[in-house]
Short mmCIF file of C-alpha atoms and ligand atoms in Angstrom, two decimals:
data_model
loop_
_atom_site.label_atom_id
_atom_site.label_comp_id
_atom_site.label_asym_id
_atom_site.label_seq_id
_atom_site.Cartn_x
_atom_site.Cartn_y
_atom_site.Cartn_z
CA UNK D 12 -24.06 -2.37 29.49
CA UNK D 13 -24.22 1.36 29.88
CA UNK D 14 -22.10 4.09 31.35
CA UNK D 15 -21.66 4.77 34.24
CA UNK D 16 -22.36 1.17 35.48
CA UNK D 17 -20.07 -0.19 32.81
CA UNK D 18 -16.64 1.33 32.30
CA UNK D 19 -14.31 -0.20 29.70
CA UNK D 20 -11.32 1.54 31.22
CA UNK D 21 -11.50 -0.74 34.31
CA UNK D 22 -9.80 -3.58 32.46
CA UNK D 23 -7.16 -1.35 30.90
CA UNK D 24 -5.74 0.01 34.14
CA UNK D 25 -2.49 -1.85 34.17
CA UNK D 26 -0.53 -4.36 32.12
CA UNK D 27 -1.70 -7.40 34.08
CA UNK D 28 -5.35 -6.58 33.41
CA UNK D 29 -4.48 -5.99 29.78
CA UNK D 30 -2.66 -9.33 29.59
CA UNK D 31 -5.69 -11.14 31.03
CA UNK D 32 -8.10 -9.82 28.40
CA UNK D 33 -5.78 -9.68 25.39
CA UNK D 34 -7.52 -11.34 22.42
CA UNK D 35 -4.73 -11.79 19.88
CA UNK D 36 -1.44 -13.61 20.49
CA UNK D 37 1.59 -13.20 18.31
CA UNK D 38 4.11 -16.00 18.66
CA UNK D 39 7.43 -16.83 17.07
CA UNK D 40 5.61 -19.98 15.85
CA UNK D 41 3.68 -17.79 13.38
CA UNK D 42 6.73 -16.31 11.64
CA UNK D 43 8.52 -17.07 8.37
CA UNK D 44 11.73 -15.22 7.46
CA UNK D 45 12.45 -14.43 3.77
CA UNK D 46 16.08 -14.52 2.58
CA UNK D 47 17.82 -13.59 -0.70
CA UNK D 48 20.57 -15.87 -1.94
CA UNK D 49 23.10 -14.95 -4.61
CA UNK D 50 26.26 -16.30 -6.28
CA UNK D 51 29.80 -15.78 -4.99
CA UNK D 52 31.49 -16.47 -1.66
CA UNK D 53 31.48 -14.65 1.69
CA UNK D 54 28.83 -12.26 0.36
CA UNK D 55 26.65 -10.28 2.76
CA UNK D 56 25.55 -7.39 0.55
CA UNK D 57 23.24 -4.81 2.13
CA UNK D 58 20.01 -4.08 0.26
CA UNK D 59 19.85 -0.29 0.09
CA UNK D 60 16.06 0.01 0.20
CA UNK D 61 15.65 -2.61 2.95
CA UNK D 62 17.87 -1.65 5.92
CA UNK D 63 18.91 -4.75 7.87
CA UNK D 64 18.32 -7.11 4.91
CA UNK D 65 21.08 -8.61 2.76
CA UNK D 66 21.86 -10.70 -0.29
CA UNK D 67 23.73 -13.77 0.96
CA UNK D 68 26.00 -16.23 -0.79
CA UNK D 69 25.38 -19.90 -0.02
CA UNK D 70 28.16 -20.09 2.61
CA UNK D 71 27.03 -17.03 4.59
CA UNK D 72 23.38 -18.00 4.11
CA UNK D 73 23.93 -21.27 5.98
CA UNK D 74 25.21 -19.35 9.02
CA UNK D 75 22.32 -16.91 8.83
CA UNK D 76 19.78 -19.76 8.69
CA UNK D 77 21.37 -21.24 11.83
CA UNK D 78 20.87 -17.90 13.58
CA UNK D 79 17.22 -17.82 12.44
CA UNK D 80 16.74 -21.39 13.72
CA UNK D 81 18.33 -20.48 17.06
CA UNK D 82 15.79 -17.65 17.43
CA UNK D 83 13.07 -20.32 17.30
CA UNK D 84 11.66 -19.31 13.92
CA UNK D 85 10.13 -22.40 12.23
CA UNK D 86 10.80 -21.59 8.57
CA UNK D 87 12.72 -19.52 6.01
CA UNK D 88 11.50 -18.58 2.52
CA UNK D 89 14.23 -18.46 -0.14
CA UNK D 90 14.52 -16.16 -3.17
CA UNK D 91 17.30 -16.58 -5.75
CA UNK D 92 19.38 -13.88 -7.42
CA UNK D 93 21.15 -15.84 -10.20
CA UNK D 94 24.38 -14.88 -12.00
CA UNK D 95 22.79 -15.10 -15.46
CA UNK D 96 19.27 -14.45 -16.66
CA UNK D 97 17.76 -15.53 -19.98
CA UNK D 98 14.54 -15.43 -21.99
CA UNK D 99 13.19 -18.67 -20.48
CA UNK D 100 14.44 -18.26 -16.93
CA UNK D 101 16.35 -21.54 -17.14
CA UNK D 102 18.21 -20.69 -13.91
CA UNK D 103 14.95 -21.30 -12.05
CA UNK D 104 15.02 -25.06 -12.60
CA UNK D 105 18.74 -25.76 -13.18
CA UNK D 106 19.98 -28.68 -11.06
CA UNK D 107 22.91 -26.56 -9.86
CA UNK D 108 20.89 -23.33 -9.80
CA UNK D 109 21.36 -20.87 -6.96
CA UNK D 110 18.28 -21.98 -5.02
CA UNK D 111 18.94 -25.69 -5.56
CA UNK D 112 22.49 -25.27 -4.19
CA UNK D 113 21.24 -23.18 -1.29
CA UNK D 114 18.64 -25.78 -0.30
CA UNK D 115 21.20 -28.60 -0.36
CA UNK D 116 23.71 -26.61 1.70
CA UNK D 117 21.10 -25.74 4.33
CA UNK D 118 19.75 -29.30 4.46
CA UNK D 119 23.33 -30.62 4.84
CA UNK D 120 24.30 -28.31 7.67
CA UNK D 121 21.24 -26.99 9.52
CA UNK D 122 18.55 -29.15 11.08
CA UNK D 123 15.25 -28.28 12.65
CA UNK D 124 14.08 -25.52 10.30
CA UNK D 125 11.81 -25.67 7.27
CA UNK D 126 13.06 -24.48 3.90
CA UNK D 127 10.29 -22.98 1.76
CA UNK D 128 11.06 -21.83 -1.79
CA UNK D 129 9.46 -19.15 -3.94
CA UNK D 130 8.48 -20.65 -7.30
CA UNK D 131 8.48 -17.90 -9.93
CA UNK D 132 10.46 -16.89 -12.99
CA UNK D 133 10.85 -13.10 -12.58
CA UNK D 134 14.21 -13.40 -10.81
CA UNK D 135 15.53 -15.63 -13.64
CA UNK D 136 14.19 -14.04 -16.84
CA UNK D 137 16.12 -11.27 -18.60
CA UNK D 138 12.84 -9.37 -19.13
CA UNK D 139 11.83 -9.66 -15.46
CA UNK D 140 8.34 -11.01 -16.08
CA UNK D 141 7.01 -13.96 -14.09
CA UNK D 142 6.60 -16.26 -17.09
CA UNK D 143 7.49 -16.99 -20.71
CA UNK D 144 6.76 -14.20 -23.18
CA UNK D 145 4.72 -14.42 -26.34
CA UNK D 146 5.36 -10.99 -27.83
CA UNK D 147 4.75 -8.63 -24.93
CA UNK D 148 2.33 -10.93 -23.08
CA UNK D 149 3.11 -13.69 -20.63
CA UNK D 150 1.96 -17.05 -22.07
CA UNK D 151 0.08 -18.71 -19.23
CA UNK D 152 0.05 -22.35 -20.32
CA UNK D 153 3.65 -22.49 -21.56
CA UNK D 154 4.74 -21.02 -18.22
CA UNK D 155 2.94 -23.75 -16.25
CA UNK D 156 5.34 -26.46 -17.40
CA UNK D 157 8.37 -24.41 -16.37
CA UNK D 158 6.91 -23.58 -12.97
CA UNK D 159 6.19 -27.27 -12.42
CA UNK D 160 9.75 -28.20 -13.41
CA UNK D 161 11.08 -25.52 -11.05
CA UNK D 162 9.01 -26.81 -8.13
CA UNK D 163 10.17 -30.40 -8.76
CA UNK D 164 13.82 -29.26 -8.88
CA UNK D 165 13.35 -27.58 -5.49
CA UNK D 166 11.75 -30.69 -4.00
CA UNK D 167 14.55 -32.82 -5.44
CA UNK D 168 17.12 -30.58 -3.74
CA UNK D 169 15.29 -31.06 -0.43
CA UNK D 170 12.81 -28.16 -0.11
CA UNK D 171 10.20 -28.80 2.58
CA UNK D 172 7.50 -26.72 0.89
CA UNK D 173 7.09 -24.78 -2.38
CA UNK D 174 5.36 -21.42 -2.75
CA UNK D 175 4.25 -20.54 -6.30
CA UNK D 176 3.97 -16.77 -6.75
CA UNK D 177 3.74 -16.24 -10.52
CA UNK D 178 -0.07 -15.78 -10.52
CA UNK D 179 -0.55 -18.00 -13.60
CA UNK D 180 -3.97 -19.65 -13.84
CA UNK D 181 -3.65 -23.36 -13.05
CA UNK D 182 -0.19 -23.14 -11.47
CA UNK D 183 -1.13 -24.97 -8.28
CA UNK D 184 -2.63 -27.91 -10.20
CA UNK D 185 0.35 -28.12 -12.56
CA UNK D 186 2.78 -28.14 -9.63
CA UNK D 187 0.74 -30.61 -7.54
CA UNK D 188 0.54 -33.07 -10.43
CA UNK D 189 4.25 -32.79 -11.22
CA UNK D 190 5.29 -33.20 -7.58
CA UNK D 191 3.06 -36.26 -7.19
CA UNK D 192 4.33 -37.83 -10.40
CA UNK D 193 7.96 -37.40 -9.36
CA UNK D 194 7.44 -38.93 -5.93
CA UNK D 195 7.08 -35.73 -3.88
CA UNK D 196 3.50 -36.29 -2.83
CA UNK D 197 4.32 -35.18 0.72
CA UNK D 198 5.71 -31.77 -0.25
CA UNK D 199 2.98 -29.19 0.49
CA UNK D 200 2.15 -26.12 -1.58
CA UNK D 201 1.78 -22.69 0.00
CA UNK D 202 -0.09 -20.84 -2.74
CA UNK D 203 0.26 -17.10 -3.26
CA UNK D 204 -3.48 -17.24 -3.94
CA UNK D 205 -4.52 -13.59 -3.75
CA UNK D 206 -1.47 -11.63 -4.85
CA UNK D 207 -2.05 -8.02 -5.83
CA UNK D 208 -0.15 -5.89 -8.37
CA UNK D 209 1.31 -3.74 -5.60
CA UNK D 210 3.62 -0.73 -5.36
CA UNK D 211 4.75 -2.19 -2.05
CA UNK D 212 6.97 -4.75 -3.85
CA UNK D 213 9.31 -1.92 -4.90
CA UNK D 214 12.16 -2.62 -2.46
CA UNK D 215 11.97 -6.39 -3.16
CA UNK D 216 12.58 -5.77 -6.85
CA UNK D 217 15.83 -4.04 -5.95
CA UNK D 218 16.72 -6.90 -3.59
CA UNK D 219 15.98 -9.62 -6.15
CA UNK D 220 16.90 -7.52 -9.21
CA UNK D 221 13.56 -8.59 -10.67
CA UNK D 222 11.84 -5.41 -11.90
CA UNK D 223 10.14 -5.98 -15.27
CA UNK D 224 12.16 -4.40 -18.11
CA UNK D 225 8.94 -3.19 -19.76
CA UNK D 226 5.32 -2.84 -18.69
CA UNK D 227 4.07 -4.05 -15.34
CA UNK D 228 2.51 -7.15 -13.74
CA UNK D 229 -1.11 -6.05 -13.96
CA UNK D 230 -2.00 -8.68 -16.57
CA UNK D 231 -1.37 -11.47 -14.04
CA UNK D 232 -1.39 -9.99 -10.52
CA UNK D 233 -4.66 -8.71 -9.05
CA UNK D 234 -6.17 -5.25 -9.20
CA UNK D 235 -6.02 -3.49 -5.81
CA UNK D 236 -9.69 -2.52 -6.16
CA UNK D 237 -10.97 -6.11 -6.10
CA UNK D 238 -12.04 -8.18 -3.10
CA UNK D 239 -14.63 -10.68 -4.42
CA UNK D 240 -12.13 -11.70 -7.07
CA UNK D 241 -9.66 -12.62 -4.32
CA UNK D 242 -12.15 -15.19 -3.04
CA UNK D 243 -12.44 -16.65 -6.56
CA UNK D 244 -8.64 -16.83 -6.81
CA UNK D 245 -8.40 -18.61 -3.46
CA UNK D 246 -11.26 -21.01 -4.30
CA UNK D 247 -9.43 -22.15 -7.44
CA UNK D 248 -6.15 -22.67 -5.59
CA UNK D 249 -7.92 -24.70 -2.90
CA UNK D 250 -9.59 -26.86 -5.57
CA UNK D 251 -6.23 -27.31 -7.32
CA UNK D 252 -4.65 -28.67 -4.15
CA UNK D 253 -3.15 -25.80 -2.15
CA UNK D 254 -2.24 -26.77 1.44
CA UNK D 255 -1.79 -23.20 2.69
CA UNK D 256 -3.33 -20.12 1.08
CA UNK D 257 -1.76 -16.67 1.09
CA UNK D 258 -2.83 -13.05 0.83
CA UNK D 259 -0.18 -10.55 -0.29
CA UNK D 260 0.56 -7.76 0.64
CA UNK D 261 -0.73 -7.77 4.21
CA UNK D 262 -1.35 -4.36 5.79
CA UNK D 263 -3.22 -2.64 2.92
CA UNK D 264 -5.26 -5.86 2.47
CA UNK D 265 -6.38 -6.74 6.01
CA UNK D 266 -9.98 -6.92 4.76
CA UNK D 267 -8.99 -9.65 2.31
CA UNK D 268 -7.19 -11.57 5.07
CA UNK D 269 -10.33 -11.35 7.23
CA UNK D 270 -12.61 -12.56 4.42
CA UNK D 271 -10.25 -15.39 3.50
CA UNK D 272 -10.16 -16.48 7.15
CA UNK D 273 -13.96 -16.52 7.32
CA UNK D 274 -14.55 -18.31 4.00
CA UNK D 275 -11.83 -20.97 3.97
CA UNK D 276 -10.65 -23.37 6.64
CA UNK D 277 -7.13 -23.87 5.32
CA UNK D 278 -4.15 -22.40 7.16
CA UNK D 279 -3.85 -18.78 6.04
CA UNK D 280 -0.59 -16.93 5.45
CA UNK D 281 -0.11 -13.20 4.93
CA UNK D 282 2.98 -11.66 3.33
CA UNK D 283 4.09 -8.50 5.11
CA UNK D 284 6.01 -7.37 2.01
CA UNK D 285 9.18 -5.37 1.44
CA UNK D 286 7.49 -1.96 1.16
CA UNK D 287 5.60 -2.48 4.41
CA UNK D 288 8.95 -3.22 6.09
CA UNK D 289 10.84 -0.36 4.47
CA UNK D 290 8.18 2.23 5.33
CA UNK D 291 8.57 1.52 9.05
CA UNK D 292 12.36 1.41 8.78
CA UNK D 293 12.45 4.74 6.95
CA UNK D 294 10.10 6.54 9.33
CA UNK D 295 12.01 5.16 12.32
CA UNK D 296 15.32 6.36 10.86
CA UNK D 297 13.86 9.84 10.53
CA UNK D 298 12.76 9.64 14.15
CA UNK D 299 9.10 9.85 13.14
CA UNK D 300 7.90 6.69 14.85
CA UNK D 301 9.01 4.05 17.34
CA UNK D 302 10.24 1.14 15.24
CA UNK D 303 9.69 -1.68 17.72
CA UNK D 304 6.18 -0.57 18.60
CA UNK D 305 5.20 -0.02 14.96
CA UNK D 306 6.55 -3.48 14.08
CA UNK D 307 4.74 -5.31 16.89
CA UNK D 308 1.52 -3.41 16.27
CA UNK D 309 1.59 -4.22 12.54
CA UNK D 310 2.28 -7.92 13.09
CA UNK D 311 -0.42 -8.14 15.76
CA UNK D 312 -2.89 -6.45 13.39
CA UNK D 313 -2.15 -9.02 10.69
CA UNK D 314 -2.78 -11.81 13.21
CA UNK D 315 -5.97 -10.09 14.44
CA UNK D 316 -7.24 -9.88 10.84
CA UNK D 317 -6.95 -13.67 10.69
CA UNK D 318 -3.52 -14.72 9.45
CA UNK D 319 -2.12 -17.92 10.98
CA UNK D 320 1.30 -17.44 9.38
CA UNK D 321 3.12 -14.14 8.75
CA UNK D 322 5.96 -13.96 6.25
CA UNK D 323 7.96 -10.94 7.36
CA UNK D 324 11.40 -9.32 7.11
CA UNK D 325 10.81 -8.37 10.77
CA UNK D 326 10.75 -12.06 11.84
CA UNK D 327 14.13 -12.01 13.62
CA UNK D 328 13.57 -8.67 15.35
CA UNK D 329 10.06 -9.71 16.41
CA UNK D 330 11.34 -13.07 17.67
CA UNK D 331 13.82 -11.22 19.91
CA UNK D 332 11.08 -9.01 21.35
CA UNK D 333 8.80 -12.03 21.92
CA UNK D 334 11.62 -13.96 23.61
CA UNK D 335 12.40 -11.06 25.90
CA UNK D 336 8.80 -11.15 27.07
CA UNK D 337 8.98 -14.86 27.87
CA UNK D 338 12.00 -14.55 30.13
CA UNK D 339 10.79 -11.44 31.99
C1 PBG G 3 7.99 -13.01 -7.20
C2 PBG G 3 7.74 -12.33 -5.91
C3 PBG G 3 7.67 -10.96 -5.60
C4 PBG G 3 7.52 -10.87 -4.22
C5 PBG G 3 7.46 -12.16 -3.73
N1 PBG G 3 7.58 -13.05 -4.79
C6 PBG G 3 7.84 -9.77 -6.47
C7 PBG G 3 6.84 -9.40 -7.45
O1 PBG G 3 5.80 -10.04 -7.64
O2 PBG G 3 7.12 -8.41 -8.14
C8 PBG G 3 7.44 -9.60 -3.42
C9 PBG G 3 7.82 -9.72 -1.98
C10 PBG G 3 8.09 -8.45 -1.28
O3 PBG G 3 7.85 -7.33 -1.78
O4 PBG G 3 8.56 -8.54 -0.14
N2 PBG G 3 7.02 -12.85 -8.16
#
């Protein structure tokens, strides 16, 4: 295969050739849309650092989830912004907590879409850390019980799948055992298995009002410099009973996604996080890049790296682009 007998440009000459040889497919089937739910009524509060994203109250959320369903997106991922926060994050597992009410309202009024819930304490603790404090450190084993109770309360309210994101050692096992004991053996766990301590969560922390009041998350989330350790993290979650494994963030960690895809045969999710979304939005607003093309290219790259599922704030916009292609 040498030039001039072989010319790679032959199969790039027009869109039909390119369609024939395209290796990676992005489909609406791959997408999960994250949503923020808060207290109050008729709330649709714009999130300043995430243009096009909002905090919803339960009533407006139900309508939004219907719209997401009508776009053909198979699942939403819910985050709670509670009215009150405390030392133990009790709002995370309260029977009438914000997420529990949101799940019930969606399950009552919207069919044919999966409700996945984030299981973590940072949105519910007054110190903003992902677990229970012992001095200035997060106590791993005490936190496990509360995460398990939170996951069970979500399942009880009707969640289709739980997604633990606190990065406590043993959290998948603790949640699996608790779900099984309480009769939710069929509720799968999507484990935030390799979650990095990332600057790209910045806009999310404004959206969920969950920035830590002191310190950072480096004592539980992973160091950006480590790749082998990600495989150890994922191995443990698989052994503890994860049904889907996740790498987070996505774009700066495509190498981790690729290695996870090669080493494990579980469905693999990648979280295209808030900062990845906001960067494109900001540059597009300044007229520095084409938003739709940058979005589709990024999502395709995450698929090409090996992700089966992409959690993305672009899900609705991407679904519209993908639909347009189908009807052309
Ligand atoms: C909760 C959680 C976070 C994100 C998802 N779950 C924030 C964090 O760890 O600080 C970030 C998602 C995003 O940036 O879009 N622990």
